[in-house]
mmCIF file of C-alpha atoms in Angstrom:
data_model
loop_
_atom_site.group_PDB
_atom_site.id
_atom_site.type_symbol
_atom_site.label_atom_id
_atom_site.label_comp_id
_atom_site.label_asym_id
_atom_site.label_seq_id
_atom_site.Cartn_x
_atom_site.Cartn_y
_atom_site.Cartn_z
ATOM 1 C CA UNK A 1 -22.400 13.053 -49.646
ATOM 2 C CA UNK A 2 -19.375 11.070 -48.631
ATOM 3 C CA UNK A 3 -19.398 9.568 -52.201
ATOM 4 C CA UNK A 4 -18.533 13.014 -53.929
ATOM 5 C CA UNK A 5 -15.672 12.858 -56.323
ATOM 6 C CA UNK A 6 -12.360 13.905 -54.745
ATOM 7 C CA UNK A 7 -11.787 16.447 -57.383
ATOM 8 C CA UNK A 8 -15.116 18.125 -56.590
ATOM 9 C CA UNK A 9 -14.320 18.289 -53.002
ATOM 10 C CA UNK A 10 -10.893 19.741 -53.849
ATOM 11 C CA UNK A 11 -12.450 22.341 -56.098
ATOM 12 C CA UNK A 12 -14.906 23.407 -53.475
ATOM 13 C CA UNK A 13 -12.197 23.676 -50.897
ATOM 14 C CA UNK A 14 -10.102 25.838 -53.160
ATOM 15 C CA UNK A 15 -13.123 27.984 -53.916
ATOM 16 C CA UNK A 16 -13.832 28.263 -50.216
ATOM 17 C CA UNK A 17 -10.181 29.179 -49.381
ATOM 18 C CA UNK A 18 -10.429 32.092 -51.881
ATOM 19 C CA UNK A 19 -13.712 33.314 -50.489
ATOM 20 C CA UNK A 20 -12.680 33.114 -46.965
ATOM 21 C CA UNK A 21 -9.347 34.848 -47.638
ATOM 22 C CA UNK A 22 -11.347 37.576 -49.267
ATOM 23 C CA UNK A 23 -13.733 37.848 -46.259
ATOM 24 C CA UNK A 24 -10.598 37.781 -43.943
ATOM 25 C CA UNK A 25 -9.161 40.718 -45.963
ATOM 26 C CA UNK A 26 -12.434 42.668 -45.661
ATOM 27 C CA UNK A 27 -12.629 42.207 -41.930
ATOM 28 C CA UNK A 28 -8.927 42.844 -41.406
ATOM 29 C CA UNK A 29 -9.333 46.164 -43.060
ATOM 30 C CA UNK A 30 -12.495 46.888 -41.208
ATOM 31 C CA UNK A 31 -11.012 45.982 -37.747
ATOM 32 C CA UNK A 32 -7.360 46.873 -38.000
ATOM 33 C CA UNK A 33 -7.281 49.275 -40.863
ATOM 34 C CA UNK A 34 -4.684 49.342 -43.618
ATOM 35 C CA UNK A 35 -1.764 47.031 -42.777
ATOM 36 C CA UNK A 36 0.844 49.657 -42.691
ATOM 37 C CA UNK A 37 1.134 50.022 -38.898
ATOM 38 C CA UNK A 38 2.322 47.824 -36.102
ATOM 39 C CA UNK A 39 -0.353 45.815 -34.286
ATOM 40 C CA UNK A 40 -0.388 44.477 -30.769
ATOM 41 C CA UNK A 41 -1.254 40.856 -30.093
ATOM 42 C CA UNK A 42 -3.031 41.912 -26.832
ATOM 43 C CA UNK A 43 -4.619 45.313 -25.969
ATOM 44 C CA UNK A 44 -5.363 47.635 -27.609
ATOM 45 C CA UNK A 45 -5.474 45.901 -30.946
ATOM 46 C CA UNK A 46 -6.346 42.319 -29.983
ATOM 47 C CA UNK A 47 -4.819 40.639 -33.060
ATOM 48 C CA UNK A 48 -4.471 37.300 -31.306
ATOM 49 C CA UNK A 49 -8.100 37.447 -29.778
ATOM 50 C CA UNK A 50 -9.438 38.247 -33.319
ATOM 51 C CA UNK A 51 -8.675 34.582 -34.197
ATOM 52 C CA UNK A 52 -11.827 33.558 -32.158
ATOM 53 C CA UNK A 53 -14.536 35.305 -34.087
ATOM 54 C CA UNK A 54 -12.658 34.865 -37.395
ATOM 55 C CA UNK A 55 -12.510 31.206 -36.855
ATOM 56 C CA UNK A 56 -16.191 30.952 -35.847
ATOM 57 C CA UNK A 57 -17.492 32.857 -38.794
ATOM 58 C CA UNK A 58 -15.104 31.005 -41.362
ATOM 59 C CA UNK A 59 -16.184 27.640 -39.977
ATOM 60 C CA UNK A 60 -19.852 28.386 -40.098
ATOM 61 C CA UNK A 61 -19.807 29.747 -43.585
ATOM 62 C CA UNK A 62 -17.352 27.082 -44.855
ATOM 63 C CA UNK A 63 -19.631 24.198 -43.605
ATOM 64 C CA UNK A 64 -23.052 25.922 -44.416
ATOM 65 C CA UNK A 65 -22.831 27.301 -47.865
ATOM 66 C CA UNK A 66 -20.952 24.643 -49.826
ATOM 67 C CA UNK A 67 -23.062 21.863 -48.177
ATOM 68 C CA UNK A 68 -26.295 23.432 -48.999
ATOM 69 C CA UNK A 69 -25.339 24.081 -52.536
ATOM 70 C CA UNK A 70 -23.931 20.650 -53.135
ATOM 71 C CA UNK A 71 -26.942 18.971 -51.404
ATOM 72 C CA UNK A 72 -29.153 20.789 -53.840
ATOM 73 C CA UNK A 73 -27.237 19.781 -56.952
ATOM 74 C CA UNK A 74 -26.867 16.203 -55.834
ATOM 75 C CA UNK A 75 -30.532 15.927 -55.136
ATOM 76 C CA UNK A 76 -31.277 17.522 -58.604
ATOM 77 C CA UNK A 77 -29.005 15.183 -60.416
ATOM 78 C CA UNK A 78 -30.304 12.158 -58.541
ATOM 79 C CA UNK A 79 -33.933 13.192 -58.965
ATOM 80 C CA UNK A 80 -34.413 12.874 -55.260
ATOM 81 C CA UNK A 81 -35.538 15.136 -52.440
ATOM 82 C CA UNK A 82 -32.601 16.922 -50.687
ATOM 83 C CA UNK A 83 -32.075 16.277 -46.955
ATOM 84 C CA UNK A 84 -33.655 18.785 -44.559
ATOM 85 C CA UNK A 85 -31.929 22.182 -44.259
ATOM 86 C CA UNK A 86 -32.333 21.909 -40.472
ATOM 87 C CA UNK A 87 -29.756 19.119 -40.150
ATOM 88 C CA UNK A 88 -27.248 21.016 -42.316
ATOM 89 C CA UNK A 89 -27.703 24.173 -40.348
ATOM 90 C CA UNK A 90 -27.261 22.249 -37.026
ATOM 91 C CA UNK A 91 -24.085 20.591 -38.391
ATOM 92 C CA UNK A 92 -22.751 24.048 -39.517
ATOM 93 C CA UNK A 93 -23.417 25.475 -35.976
ATOM 94 C CA UNK A 94 -21.378 22.521 -34.609
ATOM 95 C CA UNK A 95 -18.683 23.420 -37.009
ATOM 96 C CA UNK A 96 -18.807 27.097 -35.904
ATOM 97 C CA UNK A 97 -18.659 26.067 -32.260
ATOM 98 C CA UNK A 98 -15.580 23.875 -33.155
ATOM 99 C CA UNK A 99 -14.051 26.855 -34.928
ATOM 100 C CA UNK A 100 -14.559 29.034 -31.877
ATOM 101 C CA UNK A 101 -12.758 26.524 -29.767
ATOM 102 C CA UNK A 102 -9.956 26.099 -32.332
ATOM 103 C CA UNK A 103 -9.634 29.878 -32.609
ATOM 104 C CA UNK A 104 -9.501 30.253 -28.920
ATOM 105 C CA UNK A 105 -6.534 27.786 -28.856
ATOM 106 C CA UNK A 106 -4.806 29.606 -31.643
ATOM 107 C CA UNK A 107 -5.294 32.995 -29.946
ATOM 108 C CA UNK A 108 -3.932 31.522 -26.585
ATOM 109 C CA UNK A 109 -0.895 30.050 -28.342
ATOM 110 C CA UNK A 110 -0.158 33.237 -30.319
ATOM 111 C CA UNK A 111 -0.804 35.475 -27.435
ATOM 112 C CA UNK A 112 1.412 33.266 -25.132
ATOM 113 C CA UNK A 113 4.255 32.569 -27.569
ATOM 114 C CA UNK A 114 4.197 35.227 -30.044
ATOM 115 C CA UNK A 115 5.832 38.669 -30.041
ATOM 116 C CA UNK A 116 3.878 41.444 -28.185
ATOM 117 C CA UNK A 117 3.542 43.230 -31.591
ATOM 118 C CA UNK A 118 3.547 42.369 -35.135
ATOM 119 C CA UNK A 119 4.076 44.500 -38.168
ATOM 120 C CA UNK A 120 0.853 45.085 -40.201
ATOM 121 C CA UNK A 121 1.860 43.473 -43.480
ATOM 122 C CA UNK A 122 2.892 39.979 -41.921
ATOM 123 C CA UNK A 123 -0.255 40.194 -39.650
ATOM 124 C CA UNK A 124 -2.364 40.848 -42.688
ATOM 125 C CA UNK A 125 -0.739 37.899 -44.634
ATOM 126 C CA UNK A 126 -1.154 35.645 -41.590
ATOM 127 C CA UNK A 127 -4.851 36.485 -41.267
ATOM 128 C CA UNK A 128 -5.677 36.006 -44.908
ATOM 129 C CA UNK A 129 -3.756 32.719 -44.925
ATOM 130 C CA UNK A 130 -5.336 31.441 -41.888
ATOM 131 C CA UNK A 131 -8.850 32.320 -43.042
ATOM 132 C CA UNK A 132 -8.207 30.681 -46.431
ATOM 133 C CA UNK A 133 -6.747 27.547 -44.839
ATOM 134 C CA UNK A 134 -9.313 27.132 -42.366
ATOM 135 C CA UNK A 135 -12.124 27.592 -44.977
ATOM 136 C CA UNK A 136 -10.643 24.930 -47.173
ATOM 137 C CA UNK A 137 -10.172 22.498 -44.472
ATOM 138 C CA UNK A 138 -13.738 22.883 -42.927
ATOM 139 C CA UNK A 139 -15.297 22.726 -46.460
ATOM 140 C CA UNK A 140 -13.566 19.549 -47.392
ATOM 141 C CA UNK A 141 -14.486 17.891 -44.077
ATOM 142 C CA UNK A 142 -18.088 19.136 -44.055
ATOM 143 C CA UNK A 143 -18.592 17.891 -47.668
ATOM 144 C CA UNK A 144 -17.171 14.531 -46.847
ATOM 145 C CA UNK A 145 -19.200 14.090 -43.724
ATOM 146 C CA UNK A 146 -22.142 15.724 -45.468
#
């Protein structure tokens, strides 16, 4: 799918950014509660460590869903048979693994260099922005490599 129009890839990346920011919002509220309190980067809140599962989940879904949907649409438009889902799932799992590694690096850097605590609203904004940006990036790369 490397021959997809640039505008299409950008549109899918923006959609992915919004969806992943929304998922990040939901999980932030589920894990940390309302952002009105101060959060610790380490124990007991683990804000820094939370970048690992967030990154893995965002990378997996950002590589899997848009590529599956696009693959089906391209095949329909071309009148061809879409490539096997297995290869897309394996690629998405590789993106998820890369996301876990990247999230681990982010967690390490934030844990090592960041303050011990962070106010809830900036933490909330950081997690939503990160989820959206990572989702957009992975979607664009996955669609281009497709």
